[in-house]
Coordinates of N, CA and C in Angstrom, one line a residue:
M25 N 20.1 -8.0 12.0 CA 20.5 -6.5 11.7 C 19.7 -6.5 10.2
S26 N 18.6 -5.6 9.8 CA 18.0 -5.7 8.5 C 18.0 -4.2 7.9
T27 N 18.8 -3.6 8.2 CA 19.2 -1.9 7.6 C 19.7 -2.8 6.4
M28 N 19.0 -1.8 5.1 CA 19.8 -1.8 4.1 C 20.9 -0.8 3.7
Q29 N 21.7 -1.3 2.9 CA 22.7 -0.3 2.5 C 22.0 0.7 2.0
A30 N 22.3 2.1 1.5 CA 21.7 2.6 0.8 C 21.7 2.2 -0.9
C31 N 20.6 2.7 -1.4 CA 20.5 2.5 -2.9 C 20.7 3.7 -3.8
H32 N 21.4 4.1 -4.5 CA 21.7 5.1 -5.3 C 20.7 5.0 -6.7
G33 N 20.1 6.0 -6.9 CA 19.5 5.7 -8.5 C 19.3 7.1 -8.5
H34 N 18.2 7.6 -9.7 CA 17.9 9.1 -10.4 C 17.6 9.9 -8.7
N35 N 17.9 11.1 -8.4 CA 17.7 11.7 -6.8 C 18.2 11.0 -5.8
E36 N 19.3 9.6 -6.1 CA 19.9 9.3 -5.0 C 18.8 9.2 -4.0
A37 N 17.7 8.1 -4.6 CA 16.8 7.6 -3.6 C 17.6 6.8 -2.5
C38 N 17.6 7.0 -1.4 CA 18.4 6.4 -0.4 C 17.4 5.7 0.6
C39 N 17.5 4.3 0.7 CA 16.7 3.3 1.2 C 17.2 2.6 2.5
N40 N 17.3 3.5 3.6 CA 18.0 2.6 4.7 C 16.8 1.9 5.7
I41 N 16.2 1.0 5.3 CA 15.1 0.5 5.8 C 15.7 -0.1 7.4
P42 N 14.6 0.5 8.6 CA 15.3 0.3 9.9 C 15.2 -1.7 10.5
P43 N 15.7 -1.9 11.5 CA 15.6 -2.9 11.8 C 14.0 -3.7 11.6
V44 N 13.3 -4.5 11.1 CA 12.4 -4.8 10.9 C 11.9 -5.7 12.6
V45 N 10.7 -5.4 13.1 CA 10.3 -6.1 14.2 C 9.1 -7.5 13.9
T46 N 9.3 -8.6 14.3 CA 9.2 -9.6 14.0 C 7.7 -9.6 14.6
S47 N 7.6 -9.2 16.0 CA 6.4 -9.4 16.8 C 6.1 -8.2 17.7
G48 N 5.2 -7.7 18.3 CA 5.0 -6.7 19.3 C 5.6 -5.5 18.8
Y49 N 5.0 -4.9 18.0 CA 5.5 -3.7 17.0 C 5.2 -2.8 17.6
K50 N 5.8 -1.5 17.9 CA 5.5 -0.2 18.9 C 5.4 0.9 17.7
P51 N 4.0 1.4 17.2 CA 4.0 2.1 16.0 C 4.9 3.5 16.7
K52 N 5.6 4.1 15.7 CA 6.2 5.4 15.6 C 4.8 6.5 15.5
G53 N 4.1 6.4 14.9 CA 3.0 7.4 14.9 C 2.0 7.6 15.5
S54 N 1.1 8.1 15.4 CA 0.0 8.4 16.1 C -1.7 8.4 15.6
Y55 N -2.8 8.8 15.9 CA -4.2 8.7 15.5 C -4.5 9.8 15.1
S56 N -5.1 10.5 14.4 CA -5.7 11.7 13.9 C -7.0 11.5 13.6
E57 N -8.1 12.5 13.3 CA -9.2 11.8 12.5 C -9.5 13.5 11.7
Y58 N -9.6 12.5 10.4 CA -9.8 13.5 9.1 C -10.8 13.0 8.6
D59 N -12.0 14.0 8.2 CA -13.6 13.4 7.2 C -14.1 12.4 8.3
G60 N -13.7 12.5 9.8 CA -14.8 11.8 10.5 C -13.9 10.0 10.5
L61 N -12.6 10.2 9.6 CA -12.0 8.8 9.9 C -10.7 8.8 10.6
K62 N -10.9 7.8 11.9 CA -9.5 7.7 12.5 C -8.7 7.2 11.4
T63 N -7.4 7.9 11.8 CA -6.2 7.6 10.5 C -4.9 7.7 11.1
Y64 N -3.8 6.7 11.4 CA -2.8 6.4 11.3 C -2.2 7.3 10.7
V65 N -1.2 8.2 11.3 CA -0.4 9.4 11.0 C 1.0 9.1 11.3
T66 N 2.1 9.0 10.4 CA 3.4 8.8 11.0 C 4.3 9.6 9.7
G67 N 5.6 10.2 9.9 CA 6.3 11.2 9.3 C 6.4 12.3 10.1
P68 N 7.6 13.1 9.4 CA 7.9 14.3 9.9 C 6.7 15.2 9.6
D69 N 6.8 16.4 10.6 CA 5.5 17.1 10.2 C 6.4 18.6 9.0
D70 N 7.4 18.6 8.7 CA 7.8 19.3 7.8 C 8.3 18.6 6.1
A71 N 7.3 17.5 6.0 CA 7.4 16.6 4.8 C 6.9 17.5 3.8
T72 N 7.3 17.5 2.4 CA 6.3 18.1 1.2 C 5.8 17.3 0.6
K73 N 6.0 15.9 0.8 CA 5.2 14.9 0.0 C 4.5 13.9 1.0
G74 N 3.0 13.6 0.8 CA 2.5 12.7 1.4 C 2.2 11.6 1.1
I75 N 2.0 10.4 1.7 CA 1.8 9.0 1.0 C 0.2 8.8 1.7
V76 N -0.8 8.3 0.9 CA -1.9 7.8 1.5 C -2.0 6.4 1.6
V77 N -2.0 5.6 2.4 CA -2.0 3.7 2.6 C -3.3 3.7 2.7
I78 N -3.7 2.7 1.7 CA -4.9 2.0 1.5 C -4.4 0.8 2.3
Y79 N -5.3 -0.1 3.3 CA -4.4 -0.9 4.0 C -5.3 -2.3 3.5
D80 N -5.1 -3.4 3.7 CA -6.0 -4.6 3.2 C -7.1 -4.9 4.0
I81 N -8.1 -5.9 3.8 CA -8.9 -5.8 4.5 C -9.4 -6.0 5.8
F82 N -7.9 -6.3 6.3 CA -7.8 -6.8 7.9 C -7.5 -5.8 8.7
G83 N -7.3 -4.7 8.0 CA -7.2 -3.1 8.4 C -6.2 -3.1 9.4
Y84 N -5.9 -2.5 10.8 CA -4.5 -2.1 11.3 C -4.2 -3.0 12.1
F85 N -3.2 -3.7 11.3 CA -2.2 -5.1 11.7 C -0.7 -4.1 11.7
D86 N -0.3 -4.9 12.7 CA 1.3 -4.1 13.2 C 2.1 -4.4 11.9
Q87 N 1.9 -5.4 11.0 CA 2.9 -5.5 9.9 C 2.5 -4.3 9.0
T88 N 1.3 -4.1 8.6 CA 0.8 -3.0 7.7 C 1.0 -1.4 8.6
I89 N 1.2 -1.3 9.9 CA 1.5 0.0 10.6 C 3.0 -0.3 10.3
Q90 N 4.0 -1.3 10.7 CA 5.4 -1.2 10.5 C 5.5 -0.6 9.4
G91 N 4.9 -0.9 8.4 CA 4.9 -0.7 6.5 C 5.2 0.9 6.8
A92 N 3.8 1.5 7.3 CA 3.7 3.0 6.9 C 4.8 3.3 7.5
D93 N 5.5 2.8 8.9 CA 6.5 3.7 9.6 C 7.6 3.9 8.5
I94 N 8.2 2.5 7.7 CA 9.4 2.5 7.2 C 9.3 3.3 5.7
L95 N 7.7 3.6 5.2 CA 7.7 4.1 4.3 C 8.3 5.9 4.8
A96 N 7.9 6.0 5.6 CA 8.1 7.5 6.5 C 9.4 7.5 6.7
T97 N 10.1 6.9 7.2 CA 11.4 7.3 7.6 C 12.8 6.7 7.1
S98 N 12.5 6.0 5.7 CA 13.5 5.1 5.2 C 14.2 6.0 3.8
D99 N 13.6 6.9 3.6 CA 14.5 7.7 2.6 C 15.0 8.7 3.0
D100 N 16.5 8.7 3.1 CA 17.2 10.0 3.3 C 16.9 11.3 2.7
H101 N 16.6 11.1 1.4 CA 16.9 12.3 0.9 C 15.3 12.6 0.6
T102 N 14.3 12.2 0.8 CA 12.5 12.7 0.9 C 11.8 12.4 2.3
K103 N 11.5 13.5 2.6 CA 10.8 13.4 3.5 C 9.4 12.8 3.4
Y104 N 8.4 12.2 4.0 CA 7.4 11.7 3.5 C 6.4 12.0 4.7
K105 N 5.0 12.7 5.0 CA 4.3 11.8 6.1 C 3.4 11.1 5.2
V106 N 3.0 9.9 6.1 CA 2.4 8.9 5.7 C 1.1 9.0 6.5
F107 N -0.4 8.8 5.9 CA -1.3 8.7 6.1 C -2.8 7.7 6.0
M108 N -2.8 6.4 7.0 CA -3.5 5.4 7.0 C -5.0 5.7 7.4
P109 N -6.1 5.8 6.5 CA -7.0 6.6 7.1 C -8.0 4.9 7.5
D110 N -9.0 4.2 8.3 CA -9.5 3.2 8.5 C -10.9 3.5 7.5
W111 N -11.0 3.0 7.1 CA -12.4 3.1 5.9 C -13.1 2.2 7.0
F112 N -12.5 1.1 7.4 CA -13.7 0.0 7.9 C -14.3 0.4 9.1
K113 N -13.8 1.6 9.9 CA -14.6 2.2 10.9 C -14.6 1.0 12.1
G114 N -13.6 1.0 11.9 CA -13.5 -0.1 13.5 C -13.8 -1.9 13.2
E115 N -14.4 -1.7 11.9 CA -15.2 -3.4 11.6 C -14.2 -3.9 10.5
P116 N -13.0 -4.3 10.4 CA -12.3 -4.8 9.5 C -12.8 -6.4 9.5
C117 N -12.2 -7.0 8.5 CA -12.5 -8.4 8.1 C -11.5 -9.4 9.1
P118 N -12.1 -10.2 10.0 CA -11.5 -11.1 10.7 C -10.3 -12.0 9.9
I119 N -9.3 -11.8 10.2 CA -8.1 -12.6 9.7 C -8.7 -14.2 9.7
E120 N -9.3 -14.5 10.0 CA -9.5 -15.7 10.5 C -10.4 -16.7 9.5
W121 N -10.8 -15.6 8.6 CA -11.5 -15.6 7.2 C -11.0 -16.4 6.2
Y122 N -10.0 -15.9 6.3 CA -8.7 -16.1 5.3 C -7.6 -17.2 5.4
P123 N -7.1 -18.2 4.7 CA -8.1 -18.3 3.0 C -9.5 -18.8 3.4
P124 N -10.5 -18.6 2.2 CA -11.8 -18.8 2.2 C -11.9 -20.1 1.7
N125 N -11.7 -20.9 2.7 CA -11.5 -22.9 2.2 C -12.5 -23.5 2.4
N126 N -13.8 -22.7 3.0 CA -14.9 -23.4 3.4 C -16.4 -22.6 3.2
D127 N -17.5 -23.2 2.7 CA -18.4 -21.8 2.4 C -18.9 -20.7 3.0
E128 N -18.7 -21.3 4.2 CA -18.9 -20.0 5.6 C -18.3 -19.0 5.4
K129 N -17.0 -19.4 5.2 CA -15.8 -18.5 5.1 C -16.1 -17.3 3.4
K130 N -16.4 -18.2 2.4 CA -16.6 -17.6 1.1 C -18.3 -16.6 1.5
K131 N -19.1 -17.0 2.3 CA -20.4 -16.5 2.5 C -19.8 -14.8 3.2
N132 N -19.2 -15.0 3.8 CA -18.7 -14.4 5.3 C -17.7 -13.1 3.9
L133 N -16.7 -13.4 3.7 CA -16.1 -12.6 2.8 C -17.0 -12.1 2.0
G134 N -17.4 -12.7 0.9 CA -18.6 -12.3 -0.2 C -19.4 -10.7 0.9
A135 N -20.0 -11.0 1.9 CA -20.9 -10.1 2.2 C -19.8 -8.9 2.6
F136 N -18.6 -9.2 3.0 CA -17.9 -8.2 3.1 C -17.3 -7.2 2.4
F137 N -17.1 -7.7 1.4 CA -16.8 -6.9 0.1 C -17.8 -6.2 -0.6
G138 N -19.2 -6.7 -0.3 CA -20.1 -5.8 -0.9 C -20.4 -4.9 0.2
K139 N -20.0 -5.1 1.4 CA -20.4 -4.3 2.2 C -19.0 -2.7 1.9
N140 N -18.0 -3.3 1.6 CA -16.8 -2.5 1.1 C -16.3 -2.7 0.2
P141 N -16.9 -2.0 -1.0 CA -16.3 -2.3 -2.3 C -15.3 -1.4 -2.6
P142 N -14.1 -1.9 -3.3 CA -13.1 -0.7 -3.4 C -13.6 0.6 -4.0
H143 N -14.6 0.5 -5.0 CA -15.0 1.7 -5.9 C -15.4 2.9 -4.6
G144 N -16.2 2.0 -3.5 CA -16.6 3.1 -2.8 C -15.8 4.4 -2.1
V145 N -14.7 3.3 -1.7 CA -13.2 4.2 -1.4 C -12.7 5.1 -2.3
A146 N -12.6 4.4 -3.5 CA -11.7 5.2 -4.3 C -12.8 6.7 -4.6
E147 N -14.1 6.6 -4.8 CA -14.5 7.9 -5.2 C -14.6 8.8 -3.6
K148 N -14.3 8.4 -2.6 CA -14.2 9.0 -1.2 C -12.7 9.8 -1.3
L149 N -12.0 9.3 -2.2 CA -10.1 9.4 -1.8 C -10.1 11.2 -2.3
P150 N -10.7 10.9 -3.5 CA -10.6 12.8 -3.7 C -10.4 14.3 -2.9
A151 N -11.8 13.7 -2.3 CA -12.3 14.7 -1.0 C -11.5 14.4 0.5
F152 N -10.9 13.3 0.7 CA -9.8 13.1 1.6 C -8.7 13.7 1.3
V153 N -8.4 13.5 0.2 CA -6.8 14.2 -0.1 C -7.1 15.4 0.1
K154 N -8.3 16.4 -0.1 CA -8.5 17.5 0.0 C -8.3 18.4 1.2
T155 N -8.8 17.2 2.2 CA -9.2 17.9 3.6 C -7.5 17.7 4.0
L156 N -6.7 16.4 3.6 CA -5.5 16.3 4.2 C -4.7 17.8 3.9
S157 N -4.8 17.9 2.5 CA -4.0 19.1 1.9 C -4.5 20.1 2.8
A158 N -5.9 20.5 3.1 CA -6.1 21.6 3.9 C -5.1 21.8 5.1
K159 N -5.1 20.8 5.9 CA -4.7 20.8 7.0 C -3.4 20.3 7.1
H160 N -2.4 19.9 6.0 CA -0.9 20.2 6.0 C -0.5 20.6 4.6
P161 N -1.0 21.7 4.9 CA -0.4 22.7 3.4 C 1.2 22.7 2.8
N162 N 1.7 22.4 3.9 CA 3.2 22.5 3.5 C 3.3 20.8 2.4
I163 N 2.4 20.0 2.7 CA 2.4 18.6 1.5 C 2.0 19.3 0.1
K164 N 2.7 19.1 -0.7 CA 2.5 19.7 -2.1 C 1.9 18.9 -3.5
S165 N 2.5 17.5 -2.7 CA 2.1 16.6 -3.9 C 1.9 14.9 -2.8
W166 N 0.7 14.4 -3.3 CA 0.3 13.0 -3.1 C 0.9 11.8 -4.1
G167 N 1.0 10.8 -3.1 CA 1.4 9.8 -3.7 C 0.3 8.5 -3.0
I168 N 0.4 7.3 -3.5 CA -0.8 6.5 -2.8 C -0.1 5.0 -2.9
I169 N -0.5 3.6 -1.8 CA -0.1 2.4 -2.1 C -0.9 1.7 -1.6
G170 N -1.4 0.7 -2.1 CA -2.4 0.0 -1.7 C -1.9 -1.8 -1.6
F171 N -2.8 -2.1 -0.4 CA -2.3 -3.6 -0.4 C -3.5 -4.5 -0.5
C172 N -3.4 -5.8 -1.5 CA -4.7 -6.7 -1.5 C -6.0 -6.0 -1.9
W173 N -6.7 -6.0 -1.4 CA -8.3 -4.9 -1.8 C -7.6 -3.9 -1.9
G174 N -7.0 -2.8 -0.7 CA -6.1 -1.5 -1.6 C -5.8 -1.4 -2.6
G175 N -4.8 -2.4 -3.1 CA -4.5 -2.5 -4.4 C -5.6 -1.8 -5.8
K176 N -6.9 -2.7 -5.4 CA -7.9 -2.5 -6.3 C -8.2 -1.0 -6.4
V177 N -8.4 -0.6 -4.8 CA -8.6 0.9 -5.0 C -7.5 2.0 -5.5
V178 N -6.5 1.6 -5.6 CA -5.2 2.5 -6.1 C -5.6 2.3 -7.5
S179 N -5.9 1.1 -8.2 CA -6.0 1.0 -9.7 C -7.4 1.9 -10.1
L180 N -8.4 1.8 -9.4 CA -9.6 2.7 -9.7 C -9.6 4.0 -9.3
I181 N -8.6 4.7 -8.4 CA -8.6 6.2 -8.4 C -7.6 6.6 -9.2
T182 N -6.4 5.8 -9.8 CA -5.5 6.5 -10.5 C -5.8 6.3 -12.0
A183 N -7.1 5.5 -12.5 CA -7.6 5.1 -13.7 C -7.8 5.9 -14.1
N184 N -8.8 6.9 -13.0 CA -9.7 8.3 -13.4 C -8.8 9.7 -13.7
A185 N -8.3 9.5 -14.4 CA -7.1 10.9 -14.5 C -7.9 12.2 -14.2
E186 N -9.2 12.1 -14.4 CA -10.2 13.6 -14.0 C -10.3 13.9 -12.6
T187 N -10.3 12.7 -11.8 CA -10.3 13.0 -10.0 C -9.2 12.8 -9.7
N188 N -8.2 12.0 -10.0 CA -7.2 11.7 -9.4 C -6.1 12.4 -8.8
P189 N -5.9 12.9 -7.5 CA -5.4 13.4 -7.0 C -3.5 13.4 -6.8
F190 N -3.3 12.1 -6.8 CA -2.2 11.3 -6.9 C -1.0 11.1 -7.9
S191 N 0.3 11.7 -7.6 CA 1.2 11.8 -8.8 C 2.3 10.6 -8.4
V192 N 2.2 9.7 -8.0 CA 2.8 8.4 -8.3 C 1.7 7.5 -7.2
A193 N 2.1 5.9 -7.8 CA 1.3 5.1 -6.9 C 1.6 3.4 -6.8
A194 N 1.3 2.7 -6.3 CA 1.8 1.5 -6.0 C 0.9 0.6 -5.6
E195 N 1.2 -0.9 -6.1 CA -0.2 -1.6 -5.5 C 0.8 -2.5 -5.1
C196 N 0.4 -3.3 -3.8 CA 1.1 -4.5 -3.4 C 0.3 -5.7 -3.0
H197 N 0.8 -6.6 -3.9 CA 0.0 -7.8 -3.9 C -1.9 -7.6 -4.0
P198 N -1.9 -7.0 -5.5 CA -3.4 -6.4 -5.5 C -4.8 -7.5 -5.5
A199 N -5.8 -7.0 -5.4 CA -6.9 -8.1 -5.5 C -7.2 -7.5 -6.9
M200 N -8.6 -8.3 -7.4 CA -9.0 -8.3 -8.7 C -8.1 -7.6 -9.5
V201 N -7.0 -7.9 -10.1 CA -6.0 -7.3 -11.1 C -6.7 -7.4 -12.5
D202 N -7.2 -6.1 -12.9 CA -7.9 -5.8 -13.9 C -7.3 -5.2 -15.2
P203 N -6.5 -5.6 -16.1 CA -5.9 -5.0 -17.0 C -6.0 -3.9 -17.6
E204 N -7.4 -3.8 -17.8 CA -8.3 -2.8 -18.8 C -8.0 -1.5 -17.8
E205 N -8.1 -1.3 -16.7 CA -8.1 0.0 -15.6 C -6.2 0.5 -16.1
A206 N -5.5 -0.5 -16.3 CA -4.1 -0.2 -16.4 C -4.1 1.1 -17.7
K207 N -5.1 1.0 -18.8 CA -4.6 1.9 -19.7 C -5.4 3.1 -19.4
G208 N -5.8 3.5 -18.4 CA -6.6 4.7 -18.2 C -5.5 5.2 -16.9
I209 N -4.5 4.6 -16.5 CA -3.2 5.1 -15.3 C -2.7 6.2 -16.1
K210 N -2.5 7.3 -15.6 CA -1.6 8.6 -16.6 C -0.5 8.7 -15.4
V211 N -0.5 8.1 -14.2 CA 0.9 8.3 -13.2 C 1.6 7.4 -13.0
P212 N 3.2 7.4 -12.8 CA 4.0 6.3 -12.7 C 3.3 5.2 -11.6
L213 N 3.4 4.0 -12.0 CA 3.0 3.3 -10.9 C 4.1 1.7 -10.7
I214 N 3.9 1.4 -9.5 CA 4.7 0.3 -9.3 C 3.9 -0.7 -8.9
M215 N 3.6 -2.4 -9.3 CA 3.0 -3.6 -8.6 C 4.2 -4.6 -8.4
L216 N 3.8 -4.8 -7.2 CA 4.5 -5.9 -6.8 C 3.4 -7.0 -6.0
A217 N 3.4 -8.2 -7.2 CA 2.4 -9.4 -7.0 C 3.0 -10.2 -6.3
S218 N 2.3 -11.3 -5.9 CA 2.7 -12.3 -5.3 C 2.4 -13.5 -6.0
K219 N 2.8 -14.9 -5.5 CA 2.3 -15.8 -6.6 C 1.1 -16.4 -6.9
E220 N 0.0 -15.9 -5.8 CA -1.1 -16.0 -6.2 C -1.8 -15.2 -6.9
E221 N -1.5 -14.2 -7.5 CA -2.3 -13.4 -8.8 C -2.0 -14.1 -9.6
P222 N -2.8 -14.1 -10.8 CA -2.6 -14.5 -11.9 C -1.5 -14.0 -13.0
D223 N -1.0 -14.9 -13.2 CA 0.3 -14.1 -13.9 C -0.1 -13.5 -15.5
D224 N -1.1 -14.3 -15.7 CA -1.3 -13.5 -17.5 C -2.3 -12.1 -17.2
K225 N -3.1 -12.2 -16.0 CA -3.3 -10.9 -15.7 C -2.6 -9.7 -15.7
V226 N -1.1 -10.2 -14.6 CA -0.2 -9.5 -14.4 C 0.5 -8.7 -15.3
K227 N 0.9 -9.7 -16.0 CA 1.4 -9.3 -17.4 C 0.8 -8.7 -18.4
E228 N -0.5 -8.5 -18.5 CA -1.4 -7.6 -19.7 C -1.5 -6.5 -18.9
F229 N -1.8 -6.4 -17.5 CA -1.6 -4.9 -16.8 C -0.9 -4.3 -17.0
E230 N 0.5 -4.9 -16.9 CA 1.9 -4.5 -17.2 C 2.1 -3.6 -18.8
Q231 N 1.7 -4.8 -19.5 CA 1.9 -4.4 -21.4 C 1.1 -3.0 -21.4
N232 N -0.4 -3.2 -20.6 CA -1.2 -1.9 -20.9 C -1.0 -0.5 -20.2
L233 N 0.2 -0.5 -19.3 CA 0.7 0.6 -18.6 C 1.6 1.5 -19.8
S234 N 1.2 2.8 -20.0 CA 1.9 3.3 -21.0 C 2.4 4.9 -20.0
V235 N 3.0 4.5 -18.8 CA 3.5 5.4 -17.8 C 4.8 4.6 -17.3
P236 N 5.6 5.4 -16.8 CA 6.9 4.5 -16.2 C 6.5 3.6 -15.0
K237 N 7.0 2.3 -14.9 CA 6.4 1.9 -14.5 C 7.4 0.5 -13.9
H238 N 7.1 -0.4 -13.0 CA 8.0 -1.4 -12.4 C 7.1 -2.5 -11.9
V239 N 6.7 -3.7 -12.3 CA 5.9 -4.8 -12.3 C 7.0 -5.6 -12.1
E240 N 6.6 -6.5 -10.8 CA 7.2 -7.4 -10.4 C 6.6 -8.5 -9.5
T241 N 7.0 -9.9 -9.9 CA 5.9 -10.9 -8.9 C 7.3 -11.2 -8.0
F242 N 7.0 -11.8 -7.0 CA 7.6 -12.1 -5.6 C 7.2 -13.8 -5.7
K243 N 7.6 -14.6 -6.4 CA 7.6 -15.7 -6.6 C 7.3 -17.1 -5.6
D244 N 7.7 -16.5 -4.6 CA 7.9 -17.5 -3.1 C 7.1 -16.7 -2.0
Q245 N 6.5 -15.4 -2.4 CA 5.3 -15.3 -1.1 C 4.1 -15.1 -1.6
I246 N 3.3 -15.0 -0.3 CA 2.2 -15.5 -0.6 C 1.1 -13.6 -0.7
H247 N 0.0 -14.1 -1.0 CA -0.8 -12.8 -1.3 C -1.0 -12.2 0.4
G248 N -0.2 -11.1 1.0 CA -0.1 -10.6 1.7 C 0.8 -10.2 2.7
W249 N 2.0 -10.6 1.9 CA 3.3 -10.7 2.6 C 4.0 -9.3 2.8
M250 N 3.3 -8.4 2.4 CA 3.9 -7.0 2.6 C 3.0 -6.1 3.9
A251 N 1.7 -7.0 4.1 CA 0.8 -6.4 5.1 C 0.3 -7.4 6.1
A252 N -1.2 -7.8 6.2 CA -1.5 -8.3 7.2 C -0.9 -9.6 7.9
R253 N -0.8 -10.4 6.5 CA -0.6 -11.8 6.3 C 0.7 -11.9 6.3
A254 N 1.7 -11.2 6.5 CA 3.5 -11.4 6.6 C 3.3 -12.0 7.9
D255 N 4.4 -13.2 7.6 CA 4.9 -13.8 8.9 C 6.3 -13.6 8.9
L256 N 6.6 -12.5 9.7 CA 7.9 -11.8 9.9 C 8.7 -12.7 10.5
K257 N 8.4 -13.7 11.4 CA 9.1 -14.5 11.8 C 10.0 -15.3 11.1
D258 N 9.4 -15.5 10.0 CA 9.9 -16.5 8.8 C 10.9 -15.3 8.1
E259 N 12.3 -16.3 8.1 CA 13.4 -14.8 7.9 C 13.4 -14.9 6.3
R260 N 12.4 -15.5 5.4 CA 12.5 -15.7 3.8 C 11.6 -14.4 3.5
V261 N 10.3 -14.4 4.5 CA 9.3 -13.7 4.3 C 9.6 -12.0 4.7
K262 N 10.3 -12.1 6.2 CA 11.1 -10.8 6.5 C 11.9 -9.9 5.2
S263 N 12.6 -11.0 4.9 CA 13.5 -10.6 3.7 C 12.8 -9.9 2.5
E264 N 12.1 -10.7 2.1 CA 11.0 -10.0 0.5 C 10.0 -9.0 1.3
Y265 N 9.5 -9.0 2.3 CA 9.3 -7.7 3.1 C 9.9 -6.5 3.1
I266 N 11.0 -6.9 3.4 CA 12.0 -5.3 3.5 C 12.1 -5.1 2.0
R267 N 12.5 -6.1 1.1 CA 13.0 -5.6 -0.4 C 11.6 -5.0 -0.9
G268 N 10.7 -5.5 -1.1 CA 9.2 -4.9 -1.2 C 9.4 -3.3 -1.1
Y269 N 9.6 -3.3 0.5 CA 9.1 -2.0 0.8 C 10.2 -1.1 0.2
K270 N 11.7 -1.4 0.2 CA 13.0 -1.2 -0.7 C 12.8 -0.7 -2.2
T271 N 11.8 -1.6 -3.0 CA 11.4 -1.4 -4.2 C 10.6 -0.5 -4.2
V272 N 9.8 -0.2 -3.5 CA 8.5 0.9 -3.7 C 8.9 2.2 -3.5
L273 N 10.3 2.3 -2.5 CA 10.7 3.8 -2.1 C 11.6 4.3 -3.0
E274 N 12.1 3.0 -3.6 CA 13.0 3.4 -5.1 C 12.3 3.9 -6.1
F275 N 11.4 3.1 -6.4 CA 10.5 3.8 -7.7 C 9.9 4.9 -7.3
F276 N 9.5 5.4 -5.9 CA 8.9 6.7 -5.7 C 9.8 7.8 -5.7
G277 N 11.2 7.5 -5.5 CA 12.5 8.3 -5.6 C 12.9 8.7 -6.9
K278 N 12.4 7.8 -7.5 CA 13.0 8.0 -9.2 C 11.9 8.7 -9.9
N279 N 10.6 8.6 -9.7 CA 9.4 8.8 -10.4 C 8.3 9.8 -10.0
W280 N 8.8 10.1 -8.9 CA 7.8 11.0 -8.1 C 8.5 12.5 -8.5
K281 N 7.8 13.3 -9.2 CA 8.5 14.6 -9.6 C 7.9 15.7 -8.8

């Protein structure tokens, strides 16, 4: 049983995470289309806060979909509607390319990132959120969470105060951490790093944030432990996967006004 005890903080952010399924997960949500993008949607229809999930380069994996469901169902005090668009349009990166431990994998990954640059998604997000808001007028404010490649997207969109539509943000095992981007971020942000992100970059990123923040490194977890690369059959990984989502929900509960 993996249900977390209620965790009380400001606004009594209550994080009762349901038992995590190690394999064969059955999604609680369904798929809709917004701006021509297939989008996984989960959470109550009467939610007044919406979360956009930016998956990692491997796309719709059970672990990431289960994470979206956790975000939508685990806070007893705040209802969240969660949206995870398919930016890769059915062509994610094959997980077999990771880690890139030979020249062919490195070449393939380089080509994938060239075709799917994070800034391209960041530029599309304001219009995407506008579409979501039009179709879900009860949602009054938006948060964002990104994994790996998606973490970089979060930095890019939130660092541009003029176009950023989000009130709070989360980056989990983010790729390509750039401390300079932190200087432009004007909304509360949580960053959960793995043992594989550069310590110096993570620390400098934290120092450059001038907003409410929580930056933490999960020192025994690999890049990807909260998304597609999570081995949930490993009890330690499963425990830290749960703790990661619990920590994000607590931060959102305390800092999303």
